[in-house]
Coordinates of C-alpha atoms in Angstrom, one line a residue:
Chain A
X1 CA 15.0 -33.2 -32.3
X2 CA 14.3 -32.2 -29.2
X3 CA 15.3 -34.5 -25.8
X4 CA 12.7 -36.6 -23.9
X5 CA 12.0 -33.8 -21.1
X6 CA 12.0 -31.4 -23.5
X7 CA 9.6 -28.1 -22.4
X8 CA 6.8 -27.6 -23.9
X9 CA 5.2 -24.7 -25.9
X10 CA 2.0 -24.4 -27.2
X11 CA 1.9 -21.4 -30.2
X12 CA -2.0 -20.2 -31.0
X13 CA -1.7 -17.8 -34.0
X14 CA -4.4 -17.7 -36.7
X15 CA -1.4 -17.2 -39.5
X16 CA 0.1 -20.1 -41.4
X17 CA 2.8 -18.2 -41.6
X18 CA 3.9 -17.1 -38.0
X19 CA 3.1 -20.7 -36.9
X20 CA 5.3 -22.6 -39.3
X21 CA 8.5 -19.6 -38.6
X22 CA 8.3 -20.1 -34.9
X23 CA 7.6 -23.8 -34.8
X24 CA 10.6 -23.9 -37.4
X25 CA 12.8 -21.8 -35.0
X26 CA 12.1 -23.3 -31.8
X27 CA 11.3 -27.2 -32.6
X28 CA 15.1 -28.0 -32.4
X29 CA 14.7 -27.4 -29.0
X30 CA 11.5 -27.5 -27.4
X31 CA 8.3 -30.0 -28.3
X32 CA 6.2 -27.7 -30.1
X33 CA 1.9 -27.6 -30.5
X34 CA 0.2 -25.3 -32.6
X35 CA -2.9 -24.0 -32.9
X36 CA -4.8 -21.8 -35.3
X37 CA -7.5 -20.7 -32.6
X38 CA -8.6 -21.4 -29.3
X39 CA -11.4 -24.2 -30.3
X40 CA -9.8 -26.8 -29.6
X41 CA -7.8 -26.2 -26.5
X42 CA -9.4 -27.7 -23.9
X43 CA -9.0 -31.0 -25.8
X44 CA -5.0 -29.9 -26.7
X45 CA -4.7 -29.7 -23.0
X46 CA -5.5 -33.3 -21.7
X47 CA -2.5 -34.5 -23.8
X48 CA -0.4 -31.5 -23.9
X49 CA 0.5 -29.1 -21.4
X50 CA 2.5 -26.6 -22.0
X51 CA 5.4 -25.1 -20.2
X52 CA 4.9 -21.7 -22.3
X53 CA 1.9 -20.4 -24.2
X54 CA 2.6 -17.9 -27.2
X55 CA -0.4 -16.4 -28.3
X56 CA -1.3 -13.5 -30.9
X57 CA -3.8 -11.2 -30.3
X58 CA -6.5 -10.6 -32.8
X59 CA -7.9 -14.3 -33.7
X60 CA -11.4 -14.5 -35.5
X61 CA -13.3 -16.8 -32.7
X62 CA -11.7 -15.9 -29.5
X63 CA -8.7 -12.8 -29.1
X64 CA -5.7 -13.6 -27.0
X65 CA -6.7 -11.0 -24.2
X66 CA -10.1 -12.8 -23.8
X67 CA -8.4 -16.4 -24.1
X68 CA -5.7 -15.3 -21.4
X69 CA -8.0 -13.8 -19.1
X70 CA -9.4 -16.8 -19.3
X71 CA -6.3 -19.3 -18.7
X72 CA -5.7 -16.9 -15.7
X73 CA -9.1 -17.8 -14.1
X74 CA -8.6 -21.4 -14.2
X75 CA -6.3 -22.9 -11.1
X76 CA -5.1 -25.7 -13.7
X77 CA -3.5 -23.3 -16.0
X78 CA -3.0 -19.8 -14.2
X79 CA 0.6 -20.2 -13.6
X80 CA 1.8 -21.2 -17.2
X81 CA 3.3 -18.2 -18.7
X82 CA 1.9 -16.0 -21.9
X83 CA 4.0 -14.8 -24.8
X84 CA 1.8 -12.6 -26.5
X85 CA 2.3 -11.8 -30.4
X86 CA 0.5 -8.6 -31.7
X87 CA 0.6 -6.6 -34.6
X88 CA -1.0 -4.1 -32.8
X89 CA 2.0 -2.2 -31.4
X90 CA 0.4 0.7 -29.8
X91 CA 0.7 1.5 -25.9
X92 CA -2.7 1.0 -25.5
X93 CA -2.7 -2.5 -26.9
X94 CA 0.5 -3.7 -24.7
X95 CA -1.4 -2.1 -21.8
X96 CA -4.3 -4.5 -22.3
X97 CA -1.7 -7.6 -22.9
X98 CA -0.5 -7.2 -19.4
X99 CA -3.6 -6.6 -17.9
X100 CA -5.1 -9.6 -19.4
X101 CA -2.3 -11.5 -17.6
X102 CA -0.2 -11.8 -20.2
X103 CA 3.6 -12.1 -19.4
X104 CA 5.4 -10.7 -22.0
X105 CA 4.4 -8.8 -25.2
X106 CA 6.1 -8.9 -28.6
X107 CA 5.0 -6.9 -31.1
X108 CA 5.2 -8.1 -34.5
X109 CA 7.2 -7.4 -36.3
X110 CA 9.4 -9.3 -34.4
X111 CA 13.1 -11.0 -34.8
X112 CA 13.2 -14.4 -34.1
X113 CA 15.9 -14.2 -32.1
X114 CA 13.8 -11.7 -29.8
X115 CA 11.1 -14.6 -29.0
X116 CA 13.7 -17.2 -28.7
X117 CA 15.2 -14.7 -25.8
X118 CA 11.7 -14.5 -24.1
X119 CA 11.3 -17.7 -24.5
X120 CA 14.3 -18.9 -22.5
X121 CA 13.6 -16.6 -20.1
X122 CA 10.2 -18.1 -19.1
X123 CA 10.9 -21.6 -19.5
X124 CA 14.5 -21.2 -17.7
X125 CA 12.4 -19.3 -14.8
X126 CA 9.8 -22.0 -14.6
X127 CA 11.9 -24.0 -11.4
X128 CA 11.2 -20.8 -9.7
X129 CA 7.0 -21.1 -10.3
X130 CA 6.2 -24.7 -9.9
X131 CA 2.8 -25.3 -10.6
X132 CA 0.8 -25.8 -7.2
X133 CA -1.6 -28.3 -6.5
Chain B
X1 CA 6.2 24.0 -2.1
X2 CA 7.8 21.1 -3.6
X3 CA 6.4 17.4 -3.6
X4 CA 8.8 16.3 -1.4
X5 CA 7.7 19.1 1.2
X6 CA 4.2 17.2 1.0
X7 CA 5.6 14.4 1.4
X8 CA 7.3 15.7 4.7
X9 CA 4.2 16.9 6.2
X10 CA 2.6 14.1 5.3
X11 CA 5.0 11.9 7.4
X12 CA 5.2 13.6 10.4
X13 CA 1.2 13.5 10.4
X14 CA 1.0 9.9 9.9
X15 CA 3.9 9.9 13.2
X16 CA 2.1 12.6 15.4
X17 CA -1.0 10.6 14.5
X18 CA 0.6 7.4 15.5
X19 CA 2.1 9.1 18.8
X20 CA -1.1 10.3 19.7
X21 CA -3.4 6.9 19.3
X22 CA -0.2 4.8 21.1
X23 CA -0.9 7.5 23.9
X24 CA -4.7 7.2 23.8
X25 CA -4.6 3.5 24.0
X26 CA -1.9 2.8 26.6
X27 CA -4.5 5.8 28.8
X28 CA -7.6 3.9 27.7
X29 CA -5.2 0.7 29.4
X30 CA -3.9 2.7 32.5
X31 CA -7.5 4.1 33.2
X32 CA -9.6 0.2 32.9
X33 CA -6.9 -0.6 35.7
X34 CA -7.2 2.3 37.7
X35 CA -11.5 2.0 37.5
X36 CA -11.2 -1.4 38.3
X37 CA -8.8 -0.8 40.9
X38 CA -11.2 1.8 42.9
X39 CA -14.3 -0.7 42.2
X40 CA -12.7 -3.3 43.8
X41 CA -11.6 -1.2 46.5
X42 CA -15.0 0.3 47.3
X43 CA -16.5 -3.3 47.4
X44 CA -13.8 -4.9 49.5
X45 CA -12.0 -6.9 47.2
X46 CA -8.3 -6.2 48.2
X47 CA -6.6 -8.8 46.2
X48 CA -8.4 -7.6 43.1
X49 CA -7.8 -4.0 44.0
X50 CA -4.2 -4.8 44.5
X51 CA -4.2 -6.5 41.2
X52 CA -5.7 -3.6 39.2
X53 CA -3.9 -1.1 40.6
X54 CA -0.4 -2.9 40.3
X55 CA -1.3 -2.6 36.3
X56 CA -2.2 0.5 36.7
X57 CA 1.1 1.4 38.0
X58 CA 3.3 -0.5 35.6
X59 CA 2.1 1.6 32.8
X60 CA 2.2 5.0 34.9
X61 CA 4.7 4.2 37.6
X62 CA 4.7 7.4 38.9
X63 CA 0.9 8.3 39.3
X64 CA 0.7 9.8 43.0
X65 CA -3.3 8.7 42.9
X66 CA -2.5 5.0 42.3
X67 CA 0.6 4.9 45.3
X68 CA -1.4 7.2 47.6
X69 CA -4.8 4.0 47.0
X70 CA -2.6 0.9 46.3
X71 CA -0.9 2.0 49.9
X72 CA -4.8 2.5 51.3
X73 CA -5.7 -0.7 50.1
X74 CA -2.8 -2.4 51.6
X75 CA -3.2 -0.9 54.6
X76 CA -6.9 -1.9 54.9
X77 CA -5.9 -5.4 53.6
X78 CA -3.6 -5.3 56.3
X79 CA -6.2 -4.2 59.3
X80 CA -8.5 -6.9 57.8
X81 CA -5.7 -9.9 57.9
X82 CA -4.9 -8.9 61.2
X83 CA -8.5 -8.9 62.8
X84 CA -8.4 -12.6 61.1
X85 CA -6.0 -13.2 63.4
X86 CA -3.6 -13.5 60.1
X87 CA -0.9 -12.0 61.9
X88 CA 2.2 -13.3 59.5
X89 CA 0.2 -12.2 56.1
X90 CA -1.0 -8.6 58.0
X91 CA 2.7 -7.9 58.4
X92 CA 3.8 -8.7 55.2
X93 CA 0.7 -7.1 53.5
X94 CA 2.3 -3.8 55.4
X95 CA 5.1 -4.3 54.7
X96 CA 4.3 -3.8 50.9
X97 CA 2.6 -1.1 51.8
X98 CA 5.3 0.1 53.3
X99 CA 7.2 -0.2 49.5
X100 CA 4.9 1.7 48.0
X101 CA 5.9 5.1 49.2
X102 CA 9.6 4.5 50.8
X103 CA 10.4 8.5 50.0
X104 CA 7.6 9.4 52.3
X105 CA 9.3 9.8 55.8
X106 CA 5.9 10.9 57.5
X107 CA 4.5 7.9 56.4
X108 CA 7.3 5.6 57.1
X109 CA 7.6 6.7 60.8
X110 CA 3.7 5.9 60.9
X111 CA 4.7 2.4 59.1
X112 CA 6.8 1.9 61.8
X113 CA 4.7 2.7 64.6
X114 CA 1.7 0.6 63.3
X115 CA 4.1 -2.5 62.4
X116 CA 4.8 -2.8 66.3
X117 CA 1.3 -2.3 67.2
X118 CA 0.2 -5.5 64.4
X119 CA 3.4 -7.4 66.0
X120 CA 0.9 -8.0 68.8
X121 CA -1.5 -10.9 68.3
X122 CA -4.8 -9.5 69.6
X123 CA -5.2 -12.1 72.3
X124 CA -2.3 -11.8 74.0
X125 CA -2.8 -7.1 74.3
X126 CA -3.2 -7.3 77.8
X127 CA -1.1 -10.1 78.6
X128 CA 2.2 -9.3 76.8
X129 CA 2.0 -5.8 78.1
X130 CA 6.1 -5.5 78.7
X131 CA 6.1 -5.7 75.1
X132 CA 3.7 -3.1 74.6
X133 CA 5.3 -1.0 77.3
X134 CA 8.8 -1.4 75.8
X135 CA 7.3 -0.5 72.2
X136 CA 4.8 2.6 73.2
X137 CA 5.9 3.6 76.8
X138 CA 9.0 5.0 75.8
X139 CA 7.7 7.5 73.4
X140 CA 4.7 8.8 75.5
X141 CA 5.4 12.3 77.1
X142 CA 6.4 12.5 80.8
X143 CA 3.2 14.3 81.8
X144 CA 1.1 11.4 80.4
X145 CA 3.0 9.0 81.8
X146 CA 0.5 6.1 82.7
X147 CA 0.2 5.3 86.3
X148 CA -1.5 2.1 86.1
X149 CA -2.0 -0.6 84.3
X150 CA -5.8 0.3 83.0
X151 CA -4.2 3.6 82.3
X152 CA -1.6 2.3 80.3
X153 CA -3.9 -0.1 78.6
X154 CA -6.3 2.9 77.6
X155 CA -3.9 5.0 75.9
X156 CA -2.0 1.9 74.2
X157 CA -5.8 1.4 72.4
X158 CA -5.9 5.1 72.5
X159 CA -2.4 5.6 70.5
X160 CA -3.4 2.3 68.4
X161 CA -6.9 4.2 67.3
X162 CA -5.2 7.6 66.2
X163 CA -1.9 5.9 64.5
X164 CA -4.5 4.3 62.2
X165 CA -6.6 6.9 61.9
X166 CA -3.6 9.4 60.9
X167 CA -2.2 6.8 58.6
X168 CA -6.0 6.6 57.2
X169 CA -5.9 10.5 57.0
X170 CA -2.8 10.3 55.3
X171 CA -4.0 8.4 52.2
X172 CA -7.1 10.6 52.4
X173 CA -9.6 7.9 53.9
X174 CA -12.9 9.9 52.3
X175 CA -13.9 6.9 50.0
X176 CA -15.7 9.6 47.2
X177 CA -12.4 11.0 46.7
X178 CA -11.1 8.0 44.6
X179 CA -14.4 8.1 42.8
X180 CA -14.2 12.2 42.4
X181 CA -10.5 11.0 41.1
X182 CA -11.4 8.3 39.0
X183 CA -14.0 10.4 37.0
X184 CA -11.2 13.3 36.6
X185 CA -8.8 10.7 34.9
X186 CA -12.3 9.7 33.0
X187 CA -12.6 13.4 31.5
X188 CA -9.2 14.4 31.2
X189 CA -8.9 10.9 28.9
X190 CA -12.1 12.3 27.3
X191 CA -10.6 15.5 26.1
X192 CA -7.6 14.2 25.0
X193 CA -9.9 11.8 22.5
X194 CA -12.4 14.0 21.4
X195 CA -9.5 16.4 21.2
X196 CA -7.4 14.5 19.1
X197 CA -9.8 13.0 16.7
X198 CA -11.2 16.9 15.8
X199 CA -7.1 17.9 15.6
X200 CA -6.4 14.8 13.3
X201 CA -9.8 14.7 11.8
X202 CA -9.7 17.8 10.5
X203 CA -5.5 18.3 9.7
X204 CA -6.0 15.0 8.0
X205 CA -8.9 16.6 6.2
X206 CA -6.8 20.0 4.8
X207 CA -4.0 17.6 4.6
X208 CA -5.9 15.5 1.5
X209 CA -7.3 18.5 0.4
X210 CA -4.0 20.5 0.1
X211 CA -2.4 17.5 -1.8
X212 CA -5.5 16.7 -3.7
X213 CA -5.0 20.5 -4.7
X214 CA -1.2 20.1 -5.3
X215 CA -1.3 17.4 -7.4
X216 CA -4.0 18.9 -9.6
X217 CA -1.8 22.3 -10.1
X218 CA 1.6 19.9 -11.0
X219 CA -0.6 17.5 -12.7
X220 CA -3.6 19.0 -14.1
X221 CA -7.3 16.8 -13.9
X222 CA -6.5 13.3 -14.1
X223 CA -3.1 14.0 -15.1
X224 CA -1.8 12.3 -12.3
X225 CA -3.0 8.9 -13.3
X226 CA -1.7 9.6 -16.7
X227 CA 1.7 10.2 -15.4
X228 CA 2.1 7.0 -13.4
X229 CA 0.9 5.0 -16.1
X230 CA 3.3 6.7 -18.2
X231 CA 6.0 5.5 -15.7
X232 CA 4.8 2.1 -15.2
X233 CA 4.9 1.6 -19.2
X234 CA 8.2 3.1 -19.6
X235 CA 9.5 1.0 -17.5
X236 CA 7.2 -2.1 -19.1
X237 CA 8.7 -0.8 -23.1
X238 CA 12.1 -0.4 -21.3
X239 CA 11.8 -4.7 -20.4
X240 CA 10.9 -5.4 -23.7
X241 CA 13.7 -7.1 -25.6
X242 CA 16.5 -4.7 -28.2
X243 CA 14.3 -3.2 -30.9
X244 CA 10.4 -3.5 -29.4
X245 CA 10.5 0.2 -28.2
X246 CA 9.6 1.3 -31.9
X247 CA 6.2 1.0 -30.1
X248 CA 3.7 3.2 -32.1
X249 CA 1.7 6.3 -30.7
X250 CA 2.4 9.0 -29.0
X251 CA 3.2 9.0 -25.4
X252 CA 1.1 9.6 -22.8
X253 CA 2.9 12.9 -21.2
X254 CA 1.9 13.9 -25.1
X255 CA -1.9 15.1 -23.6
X256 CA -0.2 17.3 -20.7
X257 CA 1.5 19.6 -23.2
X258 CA -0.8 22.9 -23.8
X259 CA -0.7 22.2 -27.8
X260 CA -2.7 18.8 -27.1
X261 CA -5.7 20.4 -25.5
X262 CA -6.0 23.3 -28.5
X263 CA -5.5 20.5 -31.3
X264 CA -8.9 18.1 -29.6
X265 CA -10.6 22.0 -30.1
X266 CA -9.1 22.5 -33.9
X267 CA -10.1 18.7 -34.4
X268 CA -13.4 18.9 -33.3
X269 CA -14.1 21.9 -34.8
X270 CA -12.8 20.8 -37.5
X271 CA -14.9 18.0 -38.3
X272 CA -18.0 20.0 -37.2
X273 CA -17.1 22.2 -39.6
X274 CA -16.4 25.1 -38.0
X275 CA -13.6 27.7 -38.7
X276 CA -11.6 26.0 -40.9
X277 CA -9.7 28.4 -42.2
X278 CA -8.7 30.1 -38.5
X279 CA -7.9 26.2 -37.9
X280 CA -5.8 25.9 -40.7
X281 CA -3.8 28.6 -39.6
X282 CA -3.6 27.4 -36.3
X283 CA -2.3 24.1 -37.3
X284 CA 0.2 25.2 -39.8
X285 CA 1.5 27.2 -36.8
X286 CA 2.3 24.0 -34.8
X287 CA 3.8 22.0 -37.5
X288 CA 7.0 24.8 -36.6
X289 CA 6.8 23.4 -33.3
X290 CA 9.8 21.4 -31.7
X291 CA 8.0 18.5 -30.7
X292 CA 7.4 16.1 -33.3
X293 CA 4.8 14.3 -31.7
X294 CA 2.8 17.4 -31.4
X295 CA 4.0 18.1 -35.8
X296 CA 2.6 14.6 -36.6
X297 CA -0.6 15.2 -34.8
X298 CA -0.9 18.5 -36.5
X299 CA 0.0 17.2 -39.5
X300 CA -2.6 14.4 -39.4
X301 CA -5.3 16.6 -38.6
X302 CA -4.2 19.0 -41.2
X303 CA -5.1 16.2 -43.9
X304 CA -8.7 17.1 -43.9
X305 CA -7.8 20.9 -44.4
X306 CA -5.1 20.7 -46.5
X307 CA -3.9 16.9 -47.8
X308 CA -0.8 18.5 -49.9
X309 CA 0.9 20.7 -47.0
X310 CA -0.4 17.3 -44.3
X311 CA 1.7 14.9 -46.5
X312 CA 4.4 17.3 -47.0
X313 CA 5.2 17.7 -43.5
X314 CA 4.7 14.0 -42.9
X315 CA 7.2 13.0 -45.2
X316 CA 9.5 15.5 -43.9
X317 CA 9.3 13.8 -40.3
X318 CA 9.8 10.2 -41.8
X319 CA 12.9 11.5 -43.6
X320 CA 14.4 12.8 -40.8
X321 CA 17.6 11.0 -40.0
X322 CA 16.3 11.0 -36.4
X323 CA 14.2 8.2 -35.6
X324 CA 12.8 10.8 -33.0
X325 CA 11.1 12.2 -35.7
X326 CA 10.5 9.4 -38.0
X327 CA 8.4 7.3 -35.1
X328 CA 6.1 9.8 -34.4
X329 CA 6.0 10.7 -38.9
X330 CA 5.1 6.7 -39.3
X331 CA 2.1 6.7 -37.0
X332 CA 0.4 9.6 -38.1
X333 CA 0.6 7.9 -41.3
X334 CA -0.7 4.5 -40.1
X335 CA -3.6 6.9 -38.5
X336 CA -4.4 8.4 -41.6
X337 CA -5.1 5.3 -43.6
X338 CA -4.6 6.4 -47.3
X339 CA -3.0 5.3 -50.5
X340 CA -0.4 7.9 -50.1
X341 CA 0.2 7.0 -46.4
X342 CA 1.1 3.0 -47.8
X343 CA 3.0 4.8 -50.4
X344 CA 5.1 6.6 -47.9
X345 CA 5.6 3.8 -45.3
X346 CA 6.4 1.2 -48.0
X347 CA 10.0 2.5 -48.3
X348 CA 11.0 2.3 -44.9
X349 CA 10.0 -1.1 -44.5
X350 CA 13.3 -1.3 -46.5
X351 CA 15.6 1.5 -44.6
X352 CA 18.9 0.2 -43.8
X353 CA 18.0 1.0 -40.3
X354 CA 16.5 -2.2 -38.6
X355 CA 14.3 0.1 -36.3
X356 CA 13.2 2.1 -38.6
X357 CA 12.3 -1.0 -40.8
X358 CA 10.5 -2.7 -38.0
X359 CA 8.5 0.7 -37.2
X360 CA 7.5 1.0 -40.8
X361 CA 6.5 -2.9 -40.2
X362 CA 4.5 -2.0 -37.6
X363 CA 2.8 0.8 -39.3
X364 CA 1.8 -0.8 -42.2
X365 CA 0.2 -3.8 -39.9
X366 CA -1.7 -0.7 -37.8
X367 CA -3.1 0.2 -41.6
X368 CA -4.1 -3.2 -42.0
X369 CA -6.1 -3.4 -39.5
X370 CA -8.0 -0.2 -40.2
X371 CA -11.7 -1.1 -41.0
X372 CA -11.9 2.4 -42.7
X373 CA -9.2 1.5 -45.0
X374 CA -10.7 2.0 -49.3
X375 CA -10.2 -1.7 -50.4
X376 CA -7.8 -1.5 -53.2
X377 CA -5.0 0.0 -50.6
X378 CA -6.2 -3.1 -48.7
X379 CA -5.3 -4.8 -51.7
X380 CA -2.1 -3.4 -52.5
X381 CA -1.3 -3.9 -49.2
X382 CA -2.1 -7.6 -48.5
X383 CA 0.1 -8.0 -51.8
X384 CA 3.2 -6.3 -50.3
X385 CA 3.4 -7.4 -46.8
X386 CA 5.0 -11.3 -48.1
X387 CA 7.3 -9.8 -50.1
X388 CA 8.6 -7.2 -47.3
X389 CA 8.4 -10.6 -44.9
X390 CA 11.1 -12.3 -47.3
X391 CA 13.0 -9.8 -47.9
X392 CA 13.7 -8.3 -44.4
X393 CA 13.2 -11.4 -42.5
X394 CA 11.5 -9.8 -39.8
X395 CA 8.2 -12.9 -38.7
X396 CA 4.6 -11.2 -38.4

């Protein structure tokens, strides 16, 4: 179980599959919220805020690049950091990840041990971006 | 010449450049003093003219035309205090005019001579004429030695008159002068603008268009771009954690090499349906190649042409102990999108070698998302993917 002031991440995949392995992996540690698209997000929000978004790429309603372009527009949520998940492993693709504002992209397949690194990296960091008003 | 040449040349532009607008700029500063000073000096206004021309000084201190008018103008100021019957401040006023040129011994002794003459109130001329005597008498020649006191009084005013007049002559009392001066500062100033903005203007101009033409011979058309992003990802893959460099594709620095430009011609031609047969050749030629990118590409656009020799050369790149070779073997197989690409990719995903097994991963996720990929390989696919999941533990 994680402690009281736990951080928070938010994971938005659209497979069962890569939700339930990294809620599984990181739940010990951190309060975990998952999400199969972005639908409902705005309503995730008003009771959980994340410390740390992970977020795949290709989603049927709205894809991560569009949905993280769009977190990056809005003052509330610009400085919480982006995780993205992507089977699409080409340049061009990781490229487009860290235009969209993204902040770090792992390309699946991925070890779990590889996001549980990013992931302590960006939440450990998070003294050193507190949000602003 | 070498980039860093450029880069030389380019620097001591940007300094020259910098030299010569800190120049123009503190000579644009100098000359608003100096024309304010001579304004203010034609129309009387001392203190302002004093003011001006003090500026004027401190950033060229040593301008002969500002001493020669700030001493003028003192001098004048001085006159004018001391027919206001400002006898202390007419003194003192020379007396800084007097500073202004102390190397000057012609003018000093003139200094000197005027000083005793302003000593004297006005008023009292006549009256406190052993004081005059004491200060003038002495220096007169014998043969105009004055014999009474009218005499003595006449060339007193006399030698008053031309000591002021020669001190006038001195500092060149012809008014037009300053302004013949002024508008010589005014042109000189000019030229070194106009000169300086063609000299830059147009250095600046071959300077862009040498490098412009520099970069395009190192570089090649937009190569340049290419190259930086190829940098600034390298450095992005290098940041990624242990493992995520297996990224597929082929790298960017892939298009500068001469065998990229002549495979887009075989390609296009290719599926036009032109000379197949010449492209054939011309393809089989580059699978010898070193590179393996450039093998992988020829081998994918070999397919069309000839499937059996494409695949062959494929799966001799995916075999190849090197992972060098076996990177750029998986994604031309991901980019082909065929049963017998799935069939070759499926064994990697269970190569001893984690890379390898996560680039195989990642190729076989690529063919998944191909829209142009036959359904039943679809099929087979979706079926295999869980099963490579639990067995190799890797989460996608």
């Amino acid at each position: 179980m994680p402690q009281d002031n736990a951080a928070r991440i938010l994971i938005i995949d659209d497979e069962p599959i890569v939700r339930q392995t990294v809620e599984r992996a990181l739940s010990p540690v951190y309060e975990i919220q998952t999400l199969p698209s972005s639908e409902k997000l705005e309503q995730t929000f008003q009771s959980f805020l994340p410390d740390l978004i992970i977020l795949d790429v290709r989603m049927p309603q709205e894809d991560g690049w569009h949905l993280c372009g769009r977190l990056r527009r809005d003052k509330r949520f610009d400085v919480i950091p982006v995780v993205f998940l992507s089977a699409m492993s080409d340049k061009a693709s990781v490229r487009k990840g860290f235009s969209s504002g993204g902040d770090f992209y792992l390309p699946k397949p991925f070890d779990i041990y590889e996001l549980k690194r990013a992931v302590e990296i960006f939440i450990g960091r998070k003294h050193r971006y507190p949000a602003g008003d | 010449v070498k980039l860093k040449t450029w880069a030389l040349i380019g620097t001591l532009f940007v300094i020259s450049f910098g030299l010569w607008a800190g120049y123009v700029l503190s000579r644009r500063a100098f000359l608003r003093d100096f024309n304010a000073g001579v304004h203010s000096y034609l129309s009387g206004q001392f203190e302002e003219a004093e003011q001006h021309l003090r500026g004027a000084l401190k950033r060229r201190p040593h301008s002969h035309e500002v001493t020669q008018l700030l001493s003028k103008v003192l001098i004048e100021r001085s006159f004018a205090e001391y027919h206001q019957k400002n006898y202390a401040a007419a003194l003192e006023t020379l007396d800084r005019a007097s500073q202004t040129i102390p190397a000057d011994d012609a003018a000093q002794n003139t200094f000197t001579a005027l000083r005793e003459q302003l000593s004297v109130p006005a008023d009292k001329r006549p009256v406190n004429i052993e004081q005059v005597l004491d200060g003038l008498y002495k220096h007169l020649p014998a043969q105009t030695q004055p014999n009474s006191l009218q005499a003595v009084m006449e060339q007193w005013l006399e030698r008053s008159q031309m000591s002021q007049e020669a001190l006038l002559k001195h500092f060149w009392d012809n008014q037009e002068h300053w302004l013949v001066q002024l508008e010589r500062e005014q042109e000189q100033f000019r030229r070194v603008l106009y000169g300086g903005l063609i000299l830059f203007g147009v250095g600046g101009i071959l300077l862009v268009v040498s490098l412009v033409g520099v970069l395009h011979a190192y570089f090649g058309r937009r190569g340049v771009f290419a190259r930086l992003l190829e940098d600034h990802y390298r450095r992005v893959v290098a940041a990624l954690p242990a493992g995520s460099h297996v990224l597929l594709g082929p790298p960017v620095s892939l298009h500068a090499v001469p065998e990229s430009q002549q495979m887009d011609i075989i390609e296009a031609e290719i599926i036009s349906g032109h000379n197949e047969e010449e492209s054939a050749k011309r393809l089989q030629s580059l699978l010898e190649g070193e590179n393996p990118w450039v093998r992988a590409r020829a081998a994918k656009i070999l397919y069309r042409l000839d499937p059996r020799l494409s695949l062959q050369e494929l799966k001799r790149l995916v075999t190849d102990a090197s992972d060098g070779a076996q990177v750029p073997g998986m994604w031309a197989l991901s980019e082909l999108g065929t049963s017998e690409a799935l069939d070759l990719l499926v064994p990697l995903a269970y190569s001893p070698s984690r890379e390898i097994q996560q680039g195989a991963i990642r190729s076989l996720l690529q063919l998944q998302s191909k829209a142009s990929l036959p359904s039943d390989v679809q099929e087979k696919l979706n079926k295999l993917l869980p099963e490579i999941r639990s067995r190799t533990g890797w989460v996608f």
